XYZ file of C-alpha atoms in Angstrom:
685
model
C 62.303 127.954 63.818
C 58.604 127.606 62.843
C 58.800 125.036 60.041
C 55.639 122.891 59.211
C 53.365 125.032 61.369
C 54.488 128.228 59.606
C 53.879 126.595 56.223
C 50.462 125.515 57.301
C 49.548 129.080 58.523
C 50.926 130.532 55.313
C 48.436 128.412 53.304
C 45.679 129.453 55.736
C 46.203 133.159 55.108
C 46.762 132.662 51.447
C 43.450 131.034 51.137
C 41.639 133.546 53.319
C 40.576 130.937 55.879
C 40.879 131.190 59.624
C 42.964 128.711 61.514
C 41.040 125.897 63.064
C 42.093 124.618 66.453
C 43.943 121.275 66.612
C 44.258 118.920 69.504
C 46.524 120.226 72.204
C 49.825 118.466 72.824
C 49.463 116.783 76.193
C 53.111 115.885 76.352
C 54.358 119.400 76.977
C 56.324 121.763 74.746
C 55.586 125.255 73.726
C 52.110 126.951 73.912
C 49.934 126.054 70.979
C 46.774 127.661 69.505
C 44.528 124.873 70.807
C 45.813 125.413 74.328
C 43.982 128.666 74.474
C 40.712 126.816 74.774
C 41.944 125.306 77.986
C 42.728 128.550 79.694
C 40.737 129.432 82.879
C 40.840 132.673 85.169
C 39.145 134.114 88.140
C 37.184 137.356 88.283
C 34.414 139.037 90.346
C 35.824 137.972 93.683
C 33.566 138.497 96.660
C 34.466 137.781 100.211
C 31.919 136.951 102.975
C 31.395 139.665 105.645
C 33.164 137.477 108.218
C 36.076 136.944 105.919
C 35.820 133.190 106.017
C 34.788 132.332 102.403
C 35.446 133.703 98.961
C 33.191 133.321 95.998
C 34.413 134.050 92.562
C 33.470 133.721 88.845
C 35.599 131.122 87.154
C 35.859 131.922 83.526
C 36.108 128.858 81.266
C 36.918 128.793 77.433
C 34.392 126.197 76.189
C 35.536 124.623 72.909
C 32.064 123.228 72.188
C 30.209 126.555 72.204
C 33.234 128.699 71.429
C 32.363 130.889 74.252
C 33.589 132.091 77.662
C 31.311 130.547 80.300
C 31.281 131.869 83.887
C 30.674 129.466 86.752
C 30.615 130.381 90.424
C 33.014 128.684 92.788
C 33.604 129.063 96.559
C 36.758 128.452 98.586
C 37.540 128.966 102.333
C 39.919 131.762 103.072
C 42.578 129.302 104.281
C 42.411 127.528 100.911
C 40.286 124.570 101.981
C 36.928 123.363 100.560
C 37.370 124.602 96.999
C 34.162 123.582 95.203
C 31.610 124.722 92.712
C 28.466 126.648 93.680
C 26.810 127.056 90.421
C 28.395 125.382 87.400
C 27.572 123.714 84.028
C 26.947 124.948 80.505
C 25.071 128.038 81.643
C 26.802 131.183 82.771
C 26.560 132.752 86.327
C 27.847 136.114 87.279
C 27.540 139.088 89.677
C 27.827 137.193 92.972
C 26.852 139.404 96.001
C 26.854 138.169 99.635
C 23.972 139.367 101.779
C 25.018 141.653 104.665
C 24.926 138.738 107.098
C 26.609 136.323 104.688
C 23.738 133.832 104.791
C 22.642 134.305 101.294
C 24.268 134.946 97.836
C 22.604 136.864 95.073
C 23.739 136.176 91.535
C 22.579 136.664 87.906
C 21.896 133.820 85.386
C 19.470 132.939 82.549
C 16.191 131.209 83.240
C 14.793 128.447 81.214
C 13.444 130.830 78.654
C 16.852 132.476 78.121
C 16.160 135.744 79.914
C 18.553 137.059 82.528
C 17.161 136.885 86.002
C 18.256 137.490 89.663
C 18.654 134.388 91.855
C 19.288 133.822 95.531
C 21.280 130.822 97.063
C 20.814 130.043 100.769
C 24.416 129.176 101.870
C 23.416 126.759 104.669
C 21.042 124.580 102.664
C 22.406 125.138 99.149
C 18.889 125.761 97.875
C 18.392 128.444 95.158
C 15.365 130.376 94.038
C 14.666 132.764 91.096
C 13.304 135.905 92.639
C 12.593 138.076 89.514
C 10.691 137.748 86.332
C 12.350 140.564 84.252
C 12.224 141.223 80.558
C 15.699 142.854 80.534
C 18.922 142.006 82.213
C 19.645 143.406 85.777
C 22.871 145.173 86.548
C 24.599 146.847 89.512
C 23.190 144.345 92.155
C 23.143 145.780 95.686
C 21.753 144.330 98.910
C 19.795 146.519 101.354
C 21.643 146.851 104.722
C 18.942 144.793 106.432
C 19.117 142.088 103.735
C 15.436 142.454 103.035
C 15.641 143.877 99.550
C 17.911 144.041 96.492
C 18.341 147.023 94.319
C 19.566 146.854 90.665
C 19.427 148.925 87.489
C 17.592 147.725 84.325
C 16.881 149.030 80.851
C 13.259 150.146 80.406
C 12.114 150.255 76.665
C 10.577 153.415 75.375
C 8.287 154.045 72.467
C 10.103 153.917 69.160
C 10.160 157.148 67.216
C 7.980 157.342 64.028
C 7.092 159.877 61.387
C 4.501 158.489 59.017
C 1.707 156.045 59.850
C 1.580 153.222 57.264
C -1.710 152.096 55.730
C -3.300 149.015 57.263
C -1.700 145.789 56.066
C -4.186 143.177 54.673
C -4.420 140.011 56.581
C -1.842 137.517 55.374
C 0.055 140.071 53.358
C 3.804 139.733 53.242
C 5.309 143.364 53.412
C 8.953 144.451 53.901
C 10.119 145.221 57.328
C 8.955 148.685 58.467
C 11.347 151.647 58.455
C 13.500 152.321 61.467
C 13.404 155.957 62.564
C 16.309 157.210 64.593
C 16.547 160.500 66.477
C 18.914 159.953 69.384
C 22.481 161.140 69.462
C 24.096 157.865 70.358
C 21.959 155.416 68.339
C 24.309 152.386 68.158
C 27.122 151.136 70.410
C 29.822 148.587 69.863
C 28.935 145.096 71.139
C 25.253 146.042 71.337
C 24.455 147.054 67.820
C 21.614 149.542 67.073
C 19.996 150.565 70.347
C 16.370 150.127 71.091
C 14.967 153.369 72.610
C 14.836 153.270 76.350
C 16.447 154.303 79.537
C 18.214 152.621 82.489
C 16.268 152.905 85.818
C 16.771 151.876 89.373
C 14.542 149.097 90.731
C 14.175 147.296 94.049
C 12.766 143.705 94.712
C 12.131 141.824 97.910
C 14.972 139.367 98.596
C 12.503 136.497 99.021
C 10.938 137.278 95.687
C 8.136 139.417 94.336
C 7.414 142.149 91.961
C 10.335 144.414 91.075
C 9.372 148.133 91.746
C 10.758 150.933 89.585
C 12.094 153.860 91.666
C 13.235 156.341 89.058
C 11.458 157.980 86.234
C 12.058 160.191 83.304
C 13.845 160.047 80.000
C 17.340 159.767 81.466
C 19.744 156.966 82.321
C 20.368 156.239 86.007
C 23.567 154.294 86.566
C 25.342 152.126 89.167
C 27.081 151.129 91.194
C 24.244 151.682 93.595
C 24.852 152.632 97.262
C 22.201 152.143 99.963
C 21.795 154.518 102.968
C 22.476 152.483 106.039
C 18.933 152.997 107.340
C 17.610 151.619 104.011
C 15.776 154.837 103.241
C 17.461 155.769 99.914
C 19.785 154.635 97.203
C 22.589 156.858 95.680
C 23.508 156.515 92.027
C 24.892 158.681 89.284
C 23.013 160.334 86.426
C 22.941 163.235 83.981
C 19.352 164.710 83.998
C 20.056 167.886 82.071
C 18.318 168.781 78.766
C 21.660 168.219 76.886
C 22.573 164.930 78.543
C 23.046 163.231 75.150
C 25.965 165.480 74.347
C 27.406 165.650 77.774
C 28.897 162.130 78.023
C 31.435 163.087 80.795
C 28.927 164.981 82.875
C 27.376 162.960 85.721
C 26.071 164.003 89.206
C 25.046 162.039 92.296
C 21.343 161.579 93.057
C 19.505 159.847 95.841
C 16.123 158.211 95.399
C 13.769 157.553 98.342
C 12.824 153.861 98.561
C 9.491 154.604 99.916
C 8.089 157.125 97.492
C 10.634 157.567 94.736
C 11.408 161.146 95.664
C 14.491 162.271 93.902
C 17.305 164.453 95.390
C 20.248 165.786 93.536
C 23.343 165.781 95.762
C 26.011 167.222 93.483
C 26.153 169.811 90.770
C 29.794 169.879 89.815
C 31.549 170.038 86.508
C 32.596 166.656 85.147
C 31.794 163.216 86.623
C 30.826 162.042 90.037
C 30.553 158.305 89.992
C 30.872 155.053 92.079
C 29.169 156.361 95.247
C 29.935 154.643 98.620
C 28.078 155.599 101.768
C 29.916 155.538 105.151
C 28.711 153.001 107.758
C 27.192 155.820 109.810
C 25.450 157.315 106.874
C 27.014 160.752 107.370
C 29.378 160.738 104.453
C 29.208 159.736 100.765
C 32.532 159.041 98.950
C 32.803 158.877 95.188
C 35.136 159.153 92.226
C 35.651 162.848 91.336
C 36.785 163.747 87.821
C 36.329 167.455 86.797
C 37.467 166.600 83.264
C 36.900 170.078 81.885
C 37.331 169.011 78.160
C 40.867 167.636 78.672
C 41.860 164.475 76.816
C 43.539 162.890 79.808
C 42.342 163.407 83.433
C 42.762 161.759 86.720
C 39.989 160.986 89.239
C 40.406 161.721 92.894
C 38.278 160.865 95.879
C 35.371 163.209 96.595
C 33.580 163.353 99.949
C 30.233 165.090 100.698
C 27.881 165.127 103.743
C 24.798 163.028 103.306
C 22.808 166.126 102.325
C 25.263 166.814 99.514
C 27.049 169.754 101.364
C 30.679 170.268 102.359
C 32.652 168.980 99.510
C 36.175 167.704 100.251
C 38.675 166.147 97.755
C 41.237 163.673 98.867
C 44.102 161.798 97.072
C 45.117 164.512 94.542
C 48.739 164.162 95.546
C 48.809 160.468 94.504
C 48.704 161.640 90.839
C 47.003 158.450 89.916
C 43.243 157.783 89.345
C 41.423 156.620 92.473
C 38.686 154.193 91.508
C 36.142 151.847 93.195
C 35.907 153.523 96.672
C 34.798 151.086 99.391
C 34.469 152.168 103.107
C 36.211 150.121 105.786
C 33.831 148.572 108.413
C 34.631 151.191 111.156
C 34.329 154.146 108.708
C 37.832 155.549 109.477
C 39.264 154.869 105.889
C 38.310 154.062 102.325
C 39.721 151.328 100.129
C 40.255 151.913 96.339
C 42.277 150.712 93.469
C 44.699 152.619 91.164
C 46.941 151.954 88.280
C 50.726 152.601 88.801
C 53.530 151.802 86.303
C 51.822 148.793 84.692
C 50.171 147.372 87.876
C 46.744 147.818 89.415
C 47.142 148.219 93.213
C 44.771 148.326 96.220
C 45.132 151.353 98.436
C 43.510 152.704 101.588
C 43.196 156.354 102.310
C 42.300 157.869 105.750
C 39.978 160.674 106.180
C 43.103 162.812 106.820
C 44.174 162.006 103.196
C 47.078 159.635 104.240
C 47.446 156.830 101.829
C 48.958 153.352 102.110
C 49.156 150.530 99.510
C 47.590 147.324 101.067
C 47.953 145.064 98.026
C 50.917 145.702 95.667
C 49.272 144.228 92.631
C 46.144 142.672 91.300
C 45.779 141.557 87.679
C 45.012 138.715 85.321
C 41.434 139.313 84.164
C 42.507 140.229 80.592
C 43.768 137.110 78.999
C 44.511 138.137 75.448
C 46.802 141.038 75.963
C 48.626 142.177 79.295
C 46.388 145.064 80.290
C 46.297 146.293 83.723
C 43.175 144.659 85.315
C 41.951 142.800 88.345
C 39.276 142.773 90.978
C 39.175 142.869 94.759
C 36.762 142.721 97.760
C 37.099 143.597 101.437
C 35.616 141.794 104.473
C 34.509 143.492 107.630
C 37.776 142.571 109.426
C 39.788 144.073 106.566
C 40.708 140.787 104.952
C 40.981 141.352 101.204
C 40.339 138.843 98.403
C 41.639 139.630 95.040
C 42.769 138.329 91.662
C 46.423 137.904 90.864
C 48.198 136.074 88.119
C 51.793 136.015 87.091
C 53.613 136.694 83.769
C 52.913 132.991 82.947
C 49.404 132.506 84.379
C 46.092 134.359 84.286
C 44.261 135.373 87.417
C 43.974 133.098 90.520
C 42.249 134.003 93.799
C 44.380 135.295 96.593
C 43.614 136.547 100.227
C 45.540 139.025 102.335
C 44.462 139.320 106.038
C 44.536 142.701 107.600
C 47.582 141.492 109.370
C 49.541 138.556 107.938
C 50.890 137.244 104.735
C 48.946 136.921 101.484
C 48.215 133.438 100.394
C 47.151 131.898 97.008
C 43.755 130.027 97.183
C 43.477 128.569 93.662
C 45.771 127.320 90.866
C 43.351 127.132 87.930
C 45.908 126.576 85.114
C 48.375 124.324 86.690
C 47.470 121.333 84.678
C 48.035 123.139 81.418
C 50.629 125.801 81.795
C 52.934 123.802 84.108
C 53.329 121.500 81.002
C 54.300 124.362 78.661
C 57.499 126.116 78.106
C 56.564 129.907 78.260
C 58.358 133.079 77.421
C 60.074 135.057 80.164
C 59.008 138.702 80.728
C 61.738 141.278 81.267
C 61.445 145.074 82.088
C 63.138 147.712 80.092
C 63.165 151.439 80.914
C 64.661 153.880 78.279
C 64.486 157.500 77.193
C 62.455 158.600 74.225
C 64.394 160.199 71.446
C 61.545 162.795 71.077
C 62.321 164.695 74.274
C 64.090 162.428 76.732
C 60.830 161.271 78.432
C 61.268 158.043 80.429
C 59.377 155.194 78.943
C 58.680 151.929 80.701
C 58.304 148.777 78.603
C 58.703 144.995 78.812
C 59.791 142.200 76.370
C 59.141 138.552 76.196
C 62.002 136.145 75.243
C 61.125 132.816 73.521
C 61.473 129.534 75.406
C 65.081 128.161 75.324
C 66.233 131.753 74.691
C 69.909 132.146 73.893
C 71.230 135.695 74.220
C 74.103 134.872 71.816
C 71.564 134.320 68.994
C 69.618 136.749 66.850
C 65.858 136.831 67.031
C 63.097 138.563 65.143
C 61.202 141.299 67.071
C 57.610 142.094 67.253
C 56.567 145.578 68.460
C 52.966 145.233 70.024
C 51.279 148.535 70.738
C 48.459 148.810 73.231
C 45.024 150.318 72.751
C 43.195 153.176 74.515
C 45.376 155.060 73.908
C 45.120 155.969 77.639
C 45.432 152.420 78.940
C 48.405 150.446 80.144
C 50.098 147.219 79.775
C 52.094 145.486 82.500
C 54.265 142.414 83.158
C 51.154 140.139 83.133
C 50.057 136.946 81.324
C 49.248 137.515 77.676
C 48.061 134.586 75.431
C 48.744 136.614 72.346
C 52.327 137.469 73.291
C 53.150 134.017 74.685
C 51.992 132.437 71.372
C 54.359 134.887 69.483
C 57.150 134.040 71.821
C 56.445 130.329 71.373
C 56.872 130.833 67.579
C 60.375 132.236 68.143
C 59.773 136.051 68.380
C 60.964 138.420 71.060
C 57.875 140.552 71.749
C 58.404 144.115 72.927
C 55.668 146.428 74.297
C 55.735 149.669 76.041
C 53.667 152.190 77.904
C 54.130 155.141 75.597
C 53.315 158.761 76.513
C 49.658 159.077 77.365
C 49.470 155.665 78.948
C 47.719 155.544 82.394
C 49.528 155.016 85.655
C 52.288 157.520 85.197
C 50.569 160.722 86.351
C 48.630 163.667 84.832
C 51.575 165.295 83.039
C 52.694 162.037 81.314
C 49.108 161.445 80.261
C 48.694 164.908 78.739
C 51.734 164.557 76.522
C 49.465 162.776 74.094
C 46.670 165.403 74.041
C 45.699 166.058 70.341
C 48.642 163.796 69.344
C 47.023 160.389 68.959
C 48.712 159.076 66.783
C 51.702 161.331 65.929
C 55.407 161.408 65.459
C 55.867 161.625 69.266
C 54.325 158.295 70.304
C 55.911 156.845 67.213
C 59.308 158.218 68.584
C 58.539 156.369 71.946
C 57.998 153.096 70.133
C 61.069 153.392 67.868
C 63.321 154.394 70.761
C 62.310 151.152 72.477
C 62.958 149.179 69.361
C 66.387 150.627 69.087
C 67.021 149.992 72.826
C 66.044 146.388 72.169
C 68.462 146.140 69.257
C 71.247 147.564 71.468
C 70.909 144.404 73.648
C 72.508 142.394 70.885
C 70.077 139.624 70.414
C 67.643 141.387 67.970
C 68.129 141.097 64.217
C 67.584 144.645 62.980
C 66.470 143.304 59.593
C 63.659 141.221 61.133
C 61.387 143.794 62.767
C 57.528 143.463 62.736
C 54.795 145.664 64.199
C 51.209 145.135 65.332
C 48.570 146.567 67.648
C 44.840 146.831 67.960
C 42.431 149.765 68.160
C 44.607 152.680 69.233
C 47.513 150.310 68.750
C 46.279 149.582 65.365
C 46.201 153.268 64.514
C 49.746 153.738 65.854
C 50.866 150.679 63.796
C 49.331 152.085 60.642
C 50.865 155.471 61.367
C 54.217 153.964 62.055
C 54.474 152.281 58.624
C 53.744 155.710 57.032
C 56.820 157.110 58.706
C 59.305 154.207 58.349
C 60.093 151.218 56.154
C 62.128 149.485 58.882
C 59.376 146.812 59.528
C 59.354 143.651 57.402
C 55.607 143.435 57.811
C 52.769 144.886 59.804
C 49.487 143.541 61.261
C 47.054 146.328 61.864
C 44.029 145.275 63.942
C 40.722 147.263 64.041
C 42.321 150.662 63.283
C 41.129 154.170 62.663
C 42.557 155.237 59.169
C 40.785 158.516 58.574
C 39.756 160.506 61.560
C 37.354 162.620 59.523
C 35.240 159.677 58.495
C 35.745 157.724 61.736
C 34.372 160.466 64.080
C 31.350 160.665 61.948
C 30.631 157.008 61.785
C 31.902 155.587 65.217
C 29.526 154.966 68.029
C 31.068 157.409 70.593
C 31.419 160.407 68.469
C 30.238 163.137 70.719
C 32.658 162.237 73.562
C 35.518 161.460 71.204
C 35.295 164.742 69.386
C 34.825 166.839 72.516
C 37.823 165.359 74.355
C 40.321 164.236 71.678
C 40.158 167.017 69.118
C 40.393 170.836 69.245
C 37.104 171.221 67.257
C 34.763 169.629 64.822
C 36.013 167.858 61.813
C 34.881 170.563 59.311
C 36.395 173.199 61.563
C 39.781 171.451 62.086
C 40.099 169.503 58.874
C 43.851 169.747 58.607
C 44.281 168.585 62.233
C 42.155 165.550 61.614
C 43.870 164.756 58.399
C 47.438 165.149 59.759
C 46.634 162.538 62.514
C 45.119 160.061 60.058
C 47.347 157.202 58.837
C 45.640 157.663 55.495
C 47.560 160.978 55.030
C 50.701 158.959 54.978
C 49.654 156.146 52.768
C 51.766 157.308 49.853
C 54.938 156.553 51.880
C 53.954 152.950 52.795
C 55.869 150.012 51.378
C 55.395 147.627 54.382
C 53.314 144.545 53.587
C 50.199 145.009 55.807
C 47.651 142.636 57.117
C 44.250 144.234 58.298
C 42.018 142.481 60.634
C 38.664 143.781 61.950
C 35.260 142.584 63.052
C 32.431 143.213 60.631
C 30.170 144.471 63.374
C 32.760 146.844 64.862
C 31.072 150.197 65.610
C 34.008 151.601 67.607
C 36.469 151.507 64.729
C 34.069 150.730 61.921
C 34.980 148.177 59.124
C 34.807 151.172 56.669
C 38.102 152.373 58.185
C 39.745 149.082 57.399
C 38.279 149.009 53.914
C 39.599 152.568 53.185
C 43.063 151.501 54.068
C 42.862 148.228 52.248
C 41.759 149.884 48.954
C 44.351 152.731 49.423
C 47.128 150.184 49.886
C 45.887 148.129 46.894
C 45.896 151.268 44.722
C 49.391 152.034 45.997
C 50.515 148.480 44.988
C 51.430 147.711 48.563
C 51.186 143.898 49.457
C 48.071 143.681 51.757
C 45.365 141.292 52.870
C 42.115 142.019 54.703
C 40.784 139.450 57.280
C 37.146 140.181 58.116
C 35.577 138.567 61.209
C 31.774 138.006 60.640
C 29.476 138.621 63.567
C 32.358 140.245 65.609
C 32.460 143.683 67.228
C 35.492 145.732 68.435
C 36.460 143.015 70.826
C 37.626 140.720 68.106
C 39.236 138.286 70.630
C 36.062 137.921 72.702
C 35.459 134.306 71.628
C 38.224 131.703 71.919
C 38.267 130.899 68.204
C 38.505 134.510 67.360
C 41.499 134.983 69.698
C 43.167 131.986 67.975
C 42.294 133.286 64.479
C 43.735 136.682 65.351
C 47.028 135.331 66.603
C 47.571 132.734 64.008
C 46.788 134.917 61.089
C 49.185 137.640 62.341
C 51.897 135.057 62.894
C 51.271 133.593 59.404
C 51.623 137.017 57.907
C 54.785 137.703 59.744
C 56.284 134.396 58.691
C 55.517 135.065 55.110
C 57.816 138.003 55.231
C 60.468 136.622 57.626
C 62.774 135.218 54.945
C 65.555 134.629 57.400
C 63.368 132.387 59.696
C 64.414 128.840 59.994
């Protein structure tokens, strides 16, 4: 079944080396590792105000820099004139049409390597850099008159110090000075140790000039930013309380005056108010409303207030799905939003009377590695919607749906590659959990040339979060497993998003536990009942929360031939006191502090079950992972070694929690897992 490739991968893992890409097979066949460098996908779609043109970010896996580059492309809404706007070895992102559609703002690096704001004039094609910033701008937002652009940017603050060192003699070579840390969150995954400072709101003339800071104080002020229609103020979200460092799910809406920087607090509600959007007449502000109240799983609804902050109304609670990304219709009679429902992200529209309709059944395709619910959309003045949509066999392309009419596909970015590959088919499976009869939705991939009369090995792949969701979407990782002859099964276990508040709360204080384990194993048994799964050739893998669940599972059963545990938590006591997001995680995923609820933390830790483990286990984690620190992987590795369990640790240097964020890392993750499974699949051909 896997032959020479499998033997090669076996040697790679045995030697501790990562798999190097090889030349892709241009003649067709199954998906190979090197093919992943050729994948492209669309994201950040923006449609011109008149609905005639769509700009999008085209993500390209560059084999020479081992990076994902983002170029900007444009296409007419009828599919004509598909061409690059900004392309090359640099990356361009955050495209934003001006209110009149005559200009496009975007973000890119200048010649010195600093990130700046640029403007492109659409009629002439000329571009200009309009800022000279020392930090990267975010949350780009045009003023209604097109004369200014607002953005947020990190402003450095003075570094804390205790003792003043003696004066260093000229030419002396001393050690680096000590680093003094006094903030609650002092490091963050993907960013490393944080330099002191705060995010503030700025405004810059659209034809260039000095950027003017509007907000002040030792607080963070976050986007998205929403201008008042008369240009007088900008609405954003912030927590400006004394305990803001501990209140990670507390945010209120504020408005800053563009003229003099006067600050006005618009809401003072428990939980989070975020993503403000101001109605075209300036009378109403819509926002994401999540009261949270210390619960592990919550659902955001749509909040509305008058422009002065009074008269709170809440819409969309009956949807029982989180309403996100509100965006007013041009006439102000309804609000567009997106929500996750049974594995799909959808676009809805809600009237001011609360009536909801779904206007786009599904958007997806912007997470290439694993099949998470994802996707982006934008709305023109006439109600035309541009959005990203892929299939089970392709990442995201650009689509357009007119207000009245049929949707049409505008791009086909992977045709030249994936049309030449035999890919696995995705099938839905719905079953009852043995724990309590709860309905669980899942999917499985069958290998190319699948024969239901044969027996296949099965890989259980568990998603992260844990309150995220998979769906029937393209997954490079799962397609590679299917290409090597595995049936790949994945489910949206209890706690997954998109199934309502009650379903999400089933996992409160039970992540991981025998209950989500029961959801997974009931699915494995349902797959075996189909008749084409060899019950003696079962494998399990997962990353982050999925890695925790995989590690927990092999402490409860010996049914799996081998496990691949990616970036896990092994000991909740140590993780919550070393991870980057510890105040929020402890407050909303545990009933108390570690020293107050020691037994609870320990019971949920895979390390508490390590004495039961006999399953050969591969561990793979980034060495710069601050979300699930490398020390967690090291604890499990050493514990398994002491328990005489066959195990290997794969460390990825210079890599944070997103271990598949670079193409070679995605390949290394997949191929090392496949090699490990093949080592223990004695019945493989």
